[in-house]
Amino acid sequence: MRVVVIGAAGYVGGELLRLLFQHPSITEVTATSRSQAGKPLGDIHPALRHLADIRFAGLSPAEAVRDADVVFLALEHGESSKVMAEVIDQGAGLVIDLAADFRIHDGRLHETCYGVHPAPALVPRFEYGLADIRGTELRGAKAIAAPGCFATAAQLALYALKDAPLATEPAVYAITGSSGAGVHPRPTTHHPARAHNVFGYSVLGHRHEGEIAEQWRAWTGRAEAMPRLLSHSGPFVRGIYATVHASLRSPEGPAVVAAATKAFADRAFVRVQATPPELTHVVGTNDALLHIATSRAGTEVVVMVAIDNLIKGAGGQAVQAMNLALGLEETAGLRAPGAFPI
Ligand SMILES: NC(=O)c1ccc[n+]([C@@H]2O[C@H](COP(=O)([O-])OP(=O)(O)OC[C@H]3O[C@@H](n4cnc5c(N)ncnc54)[C@H](OP(=O)(O)O)[C@@H]3O)[C@@H](O)[C@H]2O)c1
């Protein structure tokens, strides 16, 4: 298969390349970048130097995707909306967008989080690519919007509670590493500002709340439900750790834990474990580690989840979605374990 990664010089682009070069069904990879066009891959992604002797192509998205079997777009927010129509017109078998542009189908919800959509007519073409939940529903998809990194962690935790008798709307407390902010340095991603530091941001208004709410509403059947995402920056590079706490209407602790565990029973990359997960146990993997517990009285529930934001929260989930869409083995190219300690 011939695969194209547009925006390949960024962090998500690099992670996609790392996984795609090792994928058994992929024979050719084109990597585009505006700023790095012509440079050898290893100049920007040194860890990939030995995997492929290619250079970044300065092709426009429309030129790059001609004759491609699969196209990944890993562009800054808003950029894929500008080029998606021409990318789709080139007839690639499968387009996977990693930005937020096509994740939310409810126009009102999208507008609340991101403003007026520049290409609303294209949104219905996209399947939401929450791979560990959608599974074989993605088979045959032609366009997939890969979920956000916080949204992936939050939704895996919330999915465990979709049938639980919650007394209140759940809130998701989550902390992310600095690679979540992309390759371009900003005051809030600069090392002296991040190291040895923790701070909250996007208070009561993180943009990922839109896609989280849309899925949660579909799972629970409650049209106005709005789970909160309480986002924090942490002093590490990779990973997201999220905790959901909620009160239960009646004391049914063991049943809630059993139902939540069953929800992921046959999923290849989601492991429910008896103890709280640790971030370093998922870094470098496509895994999501979960822990579900109820209080002694059975009236409170907690779900904790750890993921690698660039793999499960981006490139890995996108490759998993590709595998599912094309009917390949779901785990193809994604089985490599992480390194520990890191
Ligand atoms: N970082 C994460 O943890 C994460 C997780 C999930 C989803 N995402 C989403 O994935 C997308 C990429 O994130 P990122 O962290 O990789 O951002 P990033 O490091 O800033 O990379 C984005 C890349 O897009 C390239 N680009 C922009 N417009 C382009 C165009 N027209 N043609 C070719 N290249 C173009 C830029 O490179 P050039 O200047 O060289 O073109 C840049 O390297 C974002 O939408 C982000 O929200 C990120």
mmCIF file of C-alpha atoms and ligand atoms in Angstrom:
data_model
loop_
_atom_site.group_PDB
_atom_site.id
_atom_site.type_symbol
_atom_site.label_atom_id
_atom_site.label_comp_id
_atom_site.label_asym_id
_atom_site.label_seq_id
_atom_site.Cartn_x
_atom_site.Cartn_y
_atom_site.Cartn_z
ATOM 1 C CA MET A 1 0.000 0.000 0.000
ATOM 2 C CA ARG A 2 1.117 3.559 -0.661
ATOM 3 C CA VAL A 3 0.576 5.898 2.249
ATOM 4 C CA VAL A 4 0.973 9.677 2.485
ATOM 5 C CA VAL A 5 1.486 11.685 5.682
ATOM 6 C CA ILE A 6 0.731 15.390 5.263
ATOM 7 C CA GLY A 7 2.331 17.491 7.994
ATOM 8 C CA ALA A 8 4.965 14.843 8.609
ATOM 9 C CA ALA A 9 7.497 17.129 10.314
ATOM 10 C CA GLY A 10 5.327 17.621 13.396
ATOM 11 C CA TYR A 11 5.183 15.389 16.453
ATOM 12 C CA VAL A 12 2.105 13.452 15.355
ATOM 13 C CA GLY A 13 3.478 13.200 11.812
ATOM 14 C CA GLY A 14 6.704 11.732 13.196
ATOM 15 C CA GLU A 15 4.833 9.203 15.297
ATOM 16 C CA LEU A 16 2.768 8.174 12.280
ATOM 17 C CA LEU A 17 5.924 7.677 10.221
ATOM 18 C CA ARG A 18 7.515 5.567 12.966
ATOM 19 C CA LEU A 19 4.501 3.242 13.006
ATOM 20 C CA LEU A 20 3.883 3.184 9.253
ATOM 21 C CA PHE A 21 7.489 2.285 8.377
ATOM 22 C CA GLN A 22 7.077 -0.810 10.529
ATOM 23 C CA HIS A 23 3.609 -1.764 9.290
ATOM 24 C CA PRO A 24 3.553 -5.081 7.392
ATOM 25 C CA SER A 25 1.104 -3.935 4.674
ATOM 26 C CA ILE A 26 2.822 -0.654 3.773
ATOM 27 C CA THR A 27 5.389 -0.562 1.016
ATOM 28 C CA GLU A 28 5.747 3.153 0.271
ATOM 29 C CA VAL A 29 5.478 6.250 2.455
ATOM 30 C CA THR A 30 5.461 9.871 1.267
ATOM 31 C CA ALA A 31 6.038 12.503 3.971
ATOM 32 C CA THR A 32 5.184 16.137 3.221
ATOM 33 C CA SER A 33 6.211 19.305 5.003
ATOM 34 C CA ARG A 34 6.198 22.938 3.971
ATOM 35 C CA SER A 35 9.042 24.085 6.217
ATOM 36 C CA GLN A 36 11.254 20.989 5.893
ATOM 37 C CA ALA A 37 10.752 20.213 2.184
ATOM 38 C CA GLY A 38 13.845 18.572 0.670
ATOM 39 C CA LYS A 39 15.456 17.748 4.011
ATOM 40 C CA PRO A 40 16.317 14.128 4.869
ATOM 41 C CA LEU A 41 13.828 12.542 7.245
ATOM 42 C CA GLY A 42 16.535 11.929 9.860
ATOM 43 C CA ASP A 43 17.296 15.665 10.172
ATOM 44 C CA ILE A 44 13.887 16.203 11.772
ATOM 45 C CA HIS A 45 13.082 12.772 13.195
ATOM 46 C CA PRO A 46 16.544 11.432 14.126
ATOM 47 C CA ALA A 47 15.183 8.231 15.672
ATOM 48 C CA LEU A 48 13.723 7.262 12.280
ATOM 49 C CA ARG A 49 16.934 7.819 10.313
ATOM 50 C CA HIS A 50 17.691 4.113 9.926
ATOM 51 C CA LEU A 51 14.123 3.142 8.974
ATOM 52 C CA ALA A 52 13.884 4.890 5.607
ATOM 53 C CA ASP A 53 16.092 6.872 3.264
ATOM 54 C CA ILE A 54 13.535 9.503 2.229
ATOM 55 C CA ARG A 55 13.277 13.282 2.177
ATOM 56 C CA PHE A 56 10.335 15.498 3.058
ATOM 57 C CA ALA A 57 8.334 16.346 -0.044
ATOM 58 C CA GLY A 58 7.231 19.922 -0.573
ATOM 59 C CA LEU A 59 4.178 18.813 -2.536
ATOM 60 C CA SER A 60 0.797 20.412 -1.982
ATOM 61 C CA PRO A 61 -1.680 18.064 -0.287
ATOM 62 C CA ALA A 62 -3.559 17.547 -3.581
ATOM 63 C CA GLU A 63 -0.353 16.634 -5.444
ATOM 64 C CA ALA A 64 0.912 14.372 -2.679
ATOM 65 C CA VAL A 65 -2.192 12.231 -2.354
ATOM 66 C CA ARG A 66 -2.575 11.321 -6.024
ATOM 67 C CA ASP A 67 -2.600 7.471 -6.307
ATOM 68 C CA ALA A 68 -2.376 7.065 -2.529
ATOM 69 C CA ASP A 69 -4.181 4.208 -0.845
ATOM 70 C CA VAL A 70 -4.276 5.928 2.547
ATOM 71 C CA VAL A 71 -3.745 9.583 3.482
ATOM 72 C CA PHE A 72 -3.067 10.862 6.999
ATOM 73 C CA LEU A 73 -3.310 14.594 7.698
ATOM 74 C CA ALA A 74 -1.433 15.725 10.815
ATOM 75 C CA LEU A 75 -1.851 19.481 10.445
ATOM 76 C CA GLU A 76 -2.487 22.276 12.886
ATOM 77 C CA HIS A 77 -6.126 22.912 13.707
ATOM 78 C CA GLY A 78 -8.037 24.478 10.817
ATOM 79 C CA GLU A 79 -5.503 23.534 8.126
ATOM 80 C CA SER A 80 -7.161 20.281 7.070
ATOM 81 C CA SER A 81 -10.482 22.069 6.468
ATOM 82 C CA LYS A 82 -8.683 24.206 3.871
ATOM 83 C CA VAL A 83 -7.361 21.241 1.874
ATOM 84 C CA MET A 84 -9.792 18.394 2.598
ATOM 85 C CA ALA A 85 -12.060 18.896 -0.440
ATOM 86 C CA GLU A 86 -9.151 18.594 -2.869
ATOM 87 C CA VAL A 87 -7.646 15.689 -0.934
ATOM 88 C CA ILE A 88 -10.934 13.775 -1.106
ATOM 89 C CA ASP A 89 -11.342 14.654 -4.795
ATOM 90 C CA GLN A 90 -8.084 12.855 -5.591
ATOM 91 C CA GLY A 91 -9.859 9.613 -4.709
ATOM 92 C CA ALA A 92 -7.630 8.094 -2.015
ATOM 93 C CA GLY A 93 -9.165 4.923 -0.611
ATOM 94 C CA LEU A 94 -9.041 6.199 2.958
ATOM 95 C CA VAL A 95 -8.425 9.632 4.486
ATOM 96 C CA ILE A 96 -7.629 9.956 8.202
ATOM 97 C CA ASP A 97 -7.529 13.433 9.714
ATOM 98 C CA LEU A 98 -5.817 13.879 13.079
ATOM 99 C CA ALA A 99 -6.910 17.458 13.682
ATOM 100 C CA ALA A 100 -10.170 18.489 15.341
ATOM 101 C CA ASP A 101 -11.779 19.807 12.146
ATOM 102 C CA PHE A 102 -14.040 16.824 11.395
ATOM 103 C CA ARG A 103 -14.544 15.189 14.781
ATOM 104 C CA ILE A 104 -17.831 16.790 15.855
ATOM 105 C CA HIS A 105 -20.988 16.202 13.822
ATOM 106 C CA ASP A 106 -23.288 18.445 15.874
ATOM 107 C CA GLY A 107 -22.767 21.863 14.264
ATOM 108 C CA ARG A 108 -23.804 23.744 17.398
ATOM 109 C CA LEU A 109 -21.367 21.812 19.536
ATOM 110 C CA HIS A 110 -18.555 22.350 17.023
ATOM 111 C CA GLU A 111 -19.261 26.062 16.954
ATOM 112 C CA THR A 112 -19.182 26.310 20.750
ATOM 113 C CA CYS A 113 -15.709 24.774 20.817
ATOM 114 C CA TYR A 114 -14.091 25.964 17.592
ATOM 115 C CA GLY A 115 -16.277 28.678 16.037
ATOM 116 C CA VAL A 116 -17.991 28.536 12.650
ATOM 117 C CA HIS A 117 -16.920 25.498 10.602
ATOM 118 C CA PRO A 118 -15.214 26.474 7.328
ATOM 119 C CA ALA A 119 -16.224 23.270 5.508
ATOM 120 C CA PRO A 120 -19.402 21.954 7.165
ATOM 121 C CA ALA A 121 -20.556 19.977 4.099
ATOM 122 C CA LEU A 122 -17.626 17.577 4.520
ATOM 123 C CA VAL A 123 -18.259 16.744 8.177
ATOM 124 C CA PRO A 124 -20.911 14.012 7.596
ATOM 125 C CA ARG A 125 -18.433 12.035 5.489
ATOM 126 C CA PHE A 126 -16.265 11.403 8.545
ATOM 127 C CA GLU A 127 -16.528 8.520 10.991
ATOM 128 C CA TYR A 128 -15.334 9.269 14.503
ATOM 129 C CA GLY A 129 -12.258 7.065 14.900
ATOM 130 C CA LEU A 130 -12.327 6.103 18.576
ATOM 131 C CA ALA A 131 -10.837 2.775 17.580
ATOM 132 C CA ASP A 132 -11.083 0.846 20.857
ATOM 133 C CA ILE A 133 -14.804 1.579 21.083
ATOM 134 C CA ARG A 134 -15.874 1.674 17.420
ATOM 135 C CA GLY A 135 -13.929 -1.495 16.505
ATOM 136 C CA THR A 136 -15.356 -3.240 13.441
ATOM 137 C CA GLU A 137 -17.932 -0.448 12.940
ATOM 138 C CA LEU A 138 -15.072 1.352 11.172
ATOM 139 C CA ARG A 139 -14.810 -1.383 8.517
ATOM 140 C CA GLY A 140 -15.153 0.161 5.064
ATOM 141 C CA ALA A 141 -14.906 3.780 6.272
ATOM 142 C CA LYS A 142 -13.508 6.152 3.643
ATOM 143 C CA ALA A 143 -12.888 9.141 5.931
ATOM 144 C CA ILE A 144 -12.051 9.028 9.616
ATOM 145 C CA ALA A 145 -11.566 11.828 12.151
ATOM 146 C CA ALA A 146 -9.110 10.584 14.764
ATOM 147 C CA PRO A 147 -10.077 11.733 18.283
ATOM 148 C CA GLY A 148 -8.065 14.229 20.307
ATOM 149 C CA CYS A 149 -5.573 12.985 22.875
ATOM 150 C CA PHE A 150 -7.400 14.229 25.996
ATOM 151 C CA ALA A 151 -10.671 13.153 24.390
ATOM 152 C CA THR A 152 -9.371 9.608 23.857
ATOM 153 C CA ALA A 153 -8.322 9.217 27.484
ATOM 154 C CA ALA A 154 -11.521 10.816 28.777
ATOM 155 C CA GLN A 155 -13.806 8.758 26.560
ATOM 156 C CA LEU A 156 -12.180 5.444 27.422
ATOM 157 C CA ALA A 157 -12.751 6.247 31.104
ATOM 158 C CA LEU A 158 -16.311 7.478 30.486
ATOM 159 C CA TYR A 159 -17.231 4.499 28.307
ATOM 160 C CA ALA A 160 -16.634 2.327 31.348
ATOM 161 C CA LEU A 161 -19.431 4.271 33.078
ATOM 162 C CA LYS A 162 -21.928 4.617 30.241
ATOM 163 C CA ASP A 163 -24.488 2.296 31.856
ATOM 164 C CA ALA A 164 -23.757 3.206 35.474
ATOM 165 C CA PRO A 165 -26.501 4.924 37.531
ATOM 166 C CA LEU A 166 -24.593 8.184 37.993
ATOM 167 C CA ALA A 167 -26.028 10.758 40.387
ATOM 168 C CA THR A 168 -24.198 13.658 38.714
ATOM 169 C CA GLU A 169 -22.511 14.473 35.427
ATOM 170 C CA PRO A 170 -18.989 13.009 35.523
ATOM 171 C CA ALA A 171 -15.930 15.270 35.528
ATOM 172 C CA VAL A 172 -12.620 14.132 34.061
ATOM 173 C CA TYR A 173 -9.428 15.403 35.741
ATOM 174 C CA ALA A 174 -6.568 14.988 33.270
ATOM 175 C CA ILE A 175 -2.893 15.919 33.035
ATOM 176 C CA THR A 176 -0.856 15.943 29.842
ATOM 177 C CA GLY A 177 2.772 16.057 28.819
ATOM 178 C CA SER A 178 4.282 18.886 26.762
ATOM 179 C CA SER A 179 4.328 17.018 23.411
ATOM 180 C CA GLY A 180 0.540 17.501 23.337
ATOM 181 C CA ALA A 181 1.178 21.102 22.304
ATOM 182 C CA GLY A 182 3.081 20.266 19.111
ATOM 183 C CA VAL A 183 6.539 20.965 17.746
ATOM 184 C CA HIS A 184 6.489 24.768 17.730
ATOM 185 C CA PRO A 185 7.754 26.220 21.041
ATOM 186 C CA ARG A 186 5.410 28.434 23.047
ATOM 187 C CA PRO A 187 5.797 30.113 26.443
ATOM 188 C CA THR A 188 3.742 27.322 28.036
ATOM 189 C CA THR A 189 5.808 24.544 26.445
ATOM 190 C CA HIS A 190 9.253 26.036 27.058
ATOM 191 C CA HIS A 191 11.326 23.738 29.314
ATOM 192 C CA PRO A 192 11.819 26.178 32.224
ATOM 193 C CA ALA A 193 8.066 26.800 32.323
ATOM 194 C CA ARG A 194 7.160 23.096 32.210
ATOM 195 C CA ALA A 195 9.836 21.278 34.188
ATOM 196 C CA HIS A 196 9.010 20.888 37.900
ATOM 197 C CA ASN A 197 5.666 22.558 37.262
ATOM 198 C CA VAL A 198 1.955 21.743 37.067
ATOM 199 C CA PHE A 199 -0.774 24.164 35.996
ATOM 200 C CA GLY A 200 -4.381 24.062 34.911
ATOM 201 C CA TYR A 201 -5.591 25.604 31.676
ATOM 202 C CA SER A 202 -8.694 25.995 29.468
ATOM 203 C CA VAL A 203 -10.676 26.108 32.716
ATOM 204 C CA LEU A 204 -14.331 25.071 32.232
ATOM 205 C CA GLY A 205 -14.007 25.302 28.469
ATOM 206 C CA HIS A 206 -11.456 22.872 27.001
ATOM 207 C CA ARG A 207 -12.186 22.356 23.311
ATOM 208 C CA HIS A 208 -12.139 18.561 23.594
ATOM 209 C CA GLU A 209 -15.289 18.771 25.717
ATOM 210 C CA GLY A 210 -17.259 18.995 22.459
ATOM 211 C CA GLU A 211 -16.241 15.616 21.064
ATOM 212 C CA ILE A 212 -16.386 14.041 24.517
ATOM 213 C CA ALA A 213 -19.942 15.316 24.991
ATOM 214 C CA GLU A 214 -21.055 14.148 21.548
ATOM 215 C CA GLN A 215 -19.971 10.560 22.212
ATOM 216 C CA TRP A 216 -21.223 10.577 25.819
ATOM 217 C CA ARG A 217 -24.633 11.825 24.644
ATOM 218 C CA ALA A 218 -24.803 8.992 22.089
ATOM 219 C CA TRP A 219 -23.844 6.367 24.687
ATOM 220 C CA THR A 220 -26.183 7.593 27.414
ATOM 221 C CA GLY A 221 -29.074 8.871 25.261
ATOM 222 C CA ARG A 222 -29.050 12.189 27.188
ATOM 223 C CA ALA A 223 -29.072 14.920 24.544
ATOM 224 C CA GLU A 224 -27.814 17.794 26.699
ATOM 225 C CA ALA A 225 -25.258 15.910 28.823
ATOM 226 C CA MET A 226 -21.964 17.770 29.186
ATOM 227 C CA PRO A 227 -19.152 15.995 31.035
ATOM 228 C CA ARG A 228 -16.400 18.377 32.095
ATOM 229 C CA LEU A 229 -12.730 18.001 31.154
ATOM 230 C CA LEU A 230 -10.452 19.610 33.742
ATOM 231 C CA SER A 231 -7.131 19.882 31.955
ATOM 232 C CA HIS A 232 -3.658 20.296 33.444
ATOM 233 C CA SER A 233 -0.107 20.490 32.118
ATOM 234 C CA GLY A 234 2.442 18.199 33.719
ATOM 235 C CA PRO A 235 6.257 18.147 33.853
ATOM 236 C CA PHE A 236 6.750 15.269 31.420
ATOM 237 C CA VAL A 237 6.921 14.984 27.631
ATOM 238 C CA ARG A 238 4.624 12.112 26.693
ATOM 239 C CA GLY A 239 1.434 10.800 28.141
ATOM 240 C CA ILE A 240 -1.980 11.639 29.544
ATOM 241 C CA TYR A 241 -3.321 10.488 32.886
ATOM 242 C CA ALA A 242 -7.033 10.980 33.548
ATOM 243 C CA THR A 243 -9.262 10.266 36.543
ATOM 244 C CA VAL A 244 -13.063 10.321 36.578
ATOM 245 C CA HIS A 245 -14.935 10.424 39.871
ATOM 246 C CA ALA A 246 -18.717 10.228 40.139
ATOM 247 C CA SER A 247 -21.383 9.490 42.727
ATOM 248 C CA LEU A 248 -23.823 6.646 42.135
ATOM 249 C CA ARG A 249 -27.562 6.977 42.705
ATOM 250 C CA SER A 250 -27.700 3.674 44.590
ATOM 251 C CA PRO A 251 -25.075 1.428 46.199
ATOM 252 C CA GLU A 252 -24.186 -0.982 43.388
ATOM 253 C CA GLY A 253 -20.417 -0.961 43.394
ATOM 254 C CA PRO A 254 -19.500 -4.488 42.246
ATOM 255 C CA ALA A 255 -22.062 -4.428 39.403
ATOM 256 C CA VAL A 256 -20.604 -1.157 38.078
ATOM 257 C CA VAL A 257 -17.066 -2.535 38.148
ATOM 258 C CA ALA A 258 -18.162 -5.783 36.455
ATOM 259 C CA ALA A 259 -20.041 -3.918 33.690
ATOM 260 C CA ALA A 260 -17.116 -1.565 33.090
ATOM 261 C CA THR A 261 -14.644 -4.433 32.919
ATOM 262 C CA LYS A 262 -16.911 -6.352 30.523
ATOM 263 C CA ALA A 263 -17.143 -3.330 28.211
ATOM 264 C CA PHE A 264 -13.463 -3.792 27.287
ATOM 265 C CA ALA A 265 -13.226 -7.577 27.630
ATOM 266 C CA ASP A 266 -12.298 -8.324 23.998
ATOM 267 C CA ARG A 267 -10.398 -5.136 23.131
ATOM 268 C CA ALA A 268 -6.797 -5.682 22.096
ATOM 269 C CA PHE A 269 -5.279 -2.505 23.498
ATOM 270 C CA VAL A 270 -7.398 -1.710 26.545
ATOM 271 C CA ARG A 271 -6.413 -3.468 29.745
ATOM 272 C CA VAL A 272 -8.404 -3.123 32.924
ATOM 273 C CA GLN A 273 -6.124 -3.787 35.868
ATOM 274 C CA ALA A 274 -6.570 -4.227 39.606
ATOM 275 C CA THR A 275 -4.367 -1.273 40.553
ATOM 276 C CA PRO A 276 -4.168 2.350 39.329
ATOM 277 C CA PRO A 277 -2.169 2.566 36.082
ATOM 278 C CA GLU A 278 1.174 4.335 35.795
ATOM 279 C CA LEU A 279 2.045 6.615 32.916
ATOM 280 C CA THR A 280 5.436 5.031 32.242
ATOM 281 C CA HIS A 281 3.723 1.683 31.671
ATOM 282 C CA VAL A 282 2.018 2.979 28.506
ATOM 283 C CA VAL A 283 4.560 5.439 27.117
ATOM 284 C CA GLY A 284 5.718 4.173 23.716
ATOM 285 C CA THR A 285 2.690 1.882 23.302
ATOM 286 C CA ASN A 286 -0.774 1.943 21.786
ATOM 287 C CA ASP A 287 -2.216 0.630 25.063
ATOM 288 C CA ALA A 288 -4.719 2.198 27.415
ATOM 289 C CA LEU A 289 -4.461 0.998 31.012
ATOM 290 C CA LEU A 290 -7.575 1.414 33.157
ATOM 291 C CA HIS A 291 -8.449 0.916 36.788
ATOM 292 C CA ILE A 292 -12.044 0.953 38.027
ATOM 293 C CA ALA A 293 -12.995 1.024 41.692
ATOM 294 C CA THR A 294 -15.984 1.812 43.881
ATOM 295 C CA SER A 295 -16.079 3.061 47.442
ATOM 296 C CA ARG A 296 -16.685 0.659 50.325
ATOM 297 C CA ALA A 297 -20.307 1.802 50.507
ATOM 298 C CA GLY A 298 -20.682 1.310 46.757
ATOM 299 C CA THR A 299 -21.940 4.846 46.199
ATOM 300 C CA GLU A 300 -18.906 6.355 44.450
ATOM 301 C CA VAL A 301 -16.950 5.198 41.425
ATOM 302 C CA VAL A 302 -13.514 6.103 40.095
ATOM 303 C CA VAL A 303 -12.009 5.291 36.700
ATOM 304 C CA MET A 304 -8.341 6.012 36.007
ATOM 305 C CA VAL A 305 -6.717 5.766 32.604
ATOM 306 C CA ALA A 306 -3.194 6.238 31.237
ATOM 307 C CA ILE A 307 -2.291 6.597 27.555
ATOM 308 C CA ASP A 308 0.571 7.841 25.384
ATOM 309 C CA ASN A 309 -0.839 11.028 23.819
ATOM 310 C CA LEU A 310 1.155 10.654 20.598
ATOM 311 C CA ILE A 311 0.334 6.954 20.098
ATOM 312 C CA LYS A 312 -3.034 5.956 21.578
ATOM 313 C CA GLY A 313 -4.022 9.641 21.551
ATOM 314 C CA ALA A 314 -2.925 10.238 17.940
ATOM 315 C CA GLY A 315 -0.746 8.188 15.532
ATOM 316 C CA GLY A 316 -1.324 4.727 17.019
ATOM 317 C CA GLN A 317 -5.076 5.117 17.222
ATOM 318 C CA ALA A 318 -5.097 6.435 13.639
ATOM 319 C CA VAL A 319 -3.155 3.380 12.395
ATOM 320 C CA GLN A 320 -5.498 1.130 14.404
ATOM 321 C CA ALA A 321 -8.459 2.871 12.730
ATOM 322 C CA MET A 322 -6.803 2.335 9.338
ATOM 323 C CA ASN A 323 -6.405 -1.371 10.096
ATOM 324 C CA LEU A 324 -10.057 -1.618 11.100
ATOM 325 C CA ALA A 325 -11.301 0.363 8.092
ATOM 326 C CA LEU A 326 -9.336 -1.745 5.621
ATOM 327 C CA GLY A 327 -10.108 -5.083 7.269
ATOM 328 C CA LEU A 328 -6.462 -5.669 8.242
ATOM 329 C CA GLU A 329 -5.524 -7.250 11.538
ATOM 330 C CA GLU A 330 -6.416 -4.582 14.117
ATOM 331 C CA THR A 331 -3.064 -4.841 15.882
ATOM 332 C CA ALA A 332 -0.888 -4.812 12.731
ATOM 333 C CA GLY A 333 2.138 -2.562 13.207
ATOM 334 C CA LEU A 334 1.095 -1.678 16.748
ATOM 335 C CA ARG A 335 2.294 -4.531 18.908
ATOM 336 C CA ALA A 336 5.697 -3.163 19.955
ATOM 337 C CA PRO A 337 5.990 -2.897 23.747
ATOM 338 C CA GLY A 338 7.158 0.292 25.445
ATOM 339 C CA ALA A 339 10.445 0.732 27.277
ATOM 340 C CA PHE A 340 10.514 0.712 31.084
ATOM 341 C CA PRO A 341 11.866 2.523 32.968
ATOM 342 C CA ILE A 342 11.998 5.621 30.773
HETATM 343 N N1 LIG B 1 0.432 16.388 19.870
HETATM 344 C C1 LIG B 1 -0.533 15.574 20.282
HETATM 345 O O1 LIG B 1 -0.431 14.932 21.344
HETATM 346 C C2 LIG B 1 -1.788 15.404 19.446
HETATM 347 C C3 LIG B 1 -2.647 14.366 19.766
HETATM 348 C C4 LIG B 1 -3.814 14.183 18.998
HETATM 349 C C5 LIG B 1 -4.081 15.031 17.954
HETATM 350 N N2 LIG B 1 -3.237 16.058 17.682
HETATM 351 C C6 LIG B 1 -3.572 16.918 16.541
HETATM 352 O O2 LIG B 1 -2.758 16.516 15.459
HETATM 353 C C7 LIG B 1 -2.403 17.656 14.660
HETATM 354 C C8 LIG B 1 -0.872 17.723 14.597
HETATM 355 O O3 LIG B 1 -0.403 17.884 15.927
HETATM 356 P P1 LIG B 1 1.138 17.990 16.245
HETATM 357 O O4 LIG B 1 1.262 17.990 17.713
HETATM 358 O O5 LIG B 1 1.917 17.046 15.427
HETATM 359 O O6 LIG B 1 1.399 19.474 15.715
HETATM 360 P P2 LIG B 1 2.784 20.079 15.218
HETATM 361 O O7 LIG B 1 3.885 19.364 15.894
HETATM 362 O O8 LIG B 1 2.643 21.541 15.349
HETATM 363 O O9 LIG B 1 2.815 19.683 13.679
HETATM 364 C C9 LIG B 1 1.899 20.147 12.728
HETATM 365 C C10 LIG B 1 2.610 20.144 11.408
HETATM 366 O O10 LIG B 1 1.710 20.507 10.359
HETATM 367 C C11 LIG B 1 2.525 21.014 9.307
HETATM 368 N N3 LIG B 1 1.690 21.702 8.339
HETATM 369 C C12 LIG B 1 0.763 22.652 8.587
HETATM 370 N N4 LIG B 1 0.141 22.986 7.429
HETATM 371 C C13 LIG B 1 0.681 22.204 6.442
HETATM 372 C C14 LIG B 1 0.437 22.040 5.051
HETATM 373 N N5 LIG B 1 -0.510 22.783 4.434
HETATM 374 N N6 LIG B 1 1.171 21.133 4.346
HETATM 375 C C15 LIG B 1 2.116 20.377 4.963
HETATM 376 N N7 LIG B 1 2.393 20.490 6.304
HETATM 377 C C16 LIG B 1 1.670 21.380 7.015
HETATM 378 C C17 LIG B 1 3.555 21.861 10.001
HETATM 379 O O11 LIG B 1 4.781 21.681 9.359
HETATM 380 P P3 LIG B 1 5.279 22.603 8.213
HETATM 381 O O12 LIG B 1 5.363 23.988 8.768
HETATM 382 O O13 LIG B 1 6.578 21.994 7.878
HETATM 383 O O14 LIG B 1 4.320 22.478 7.118
HETATM 384 C C18 LIG B 1 3.731 21.145 11.362
HETATM 385 O O15 LIG B 1 4.952 20.425 11.425
HETATM 386 C C19 LIG B 1 -3.026 18.874 15.348
HETATM 387 O O16 LIG B 1 -4.224 19.203 14.712
HETATM 388 C C20 LIG B 1 -3.271 18.390 16.771
HETATM 389 O O17 LIG B 1 -4.346 19.041 17.389
HETATM 390 C C21 LIG B 1 -2.089 16.254 18.392
#
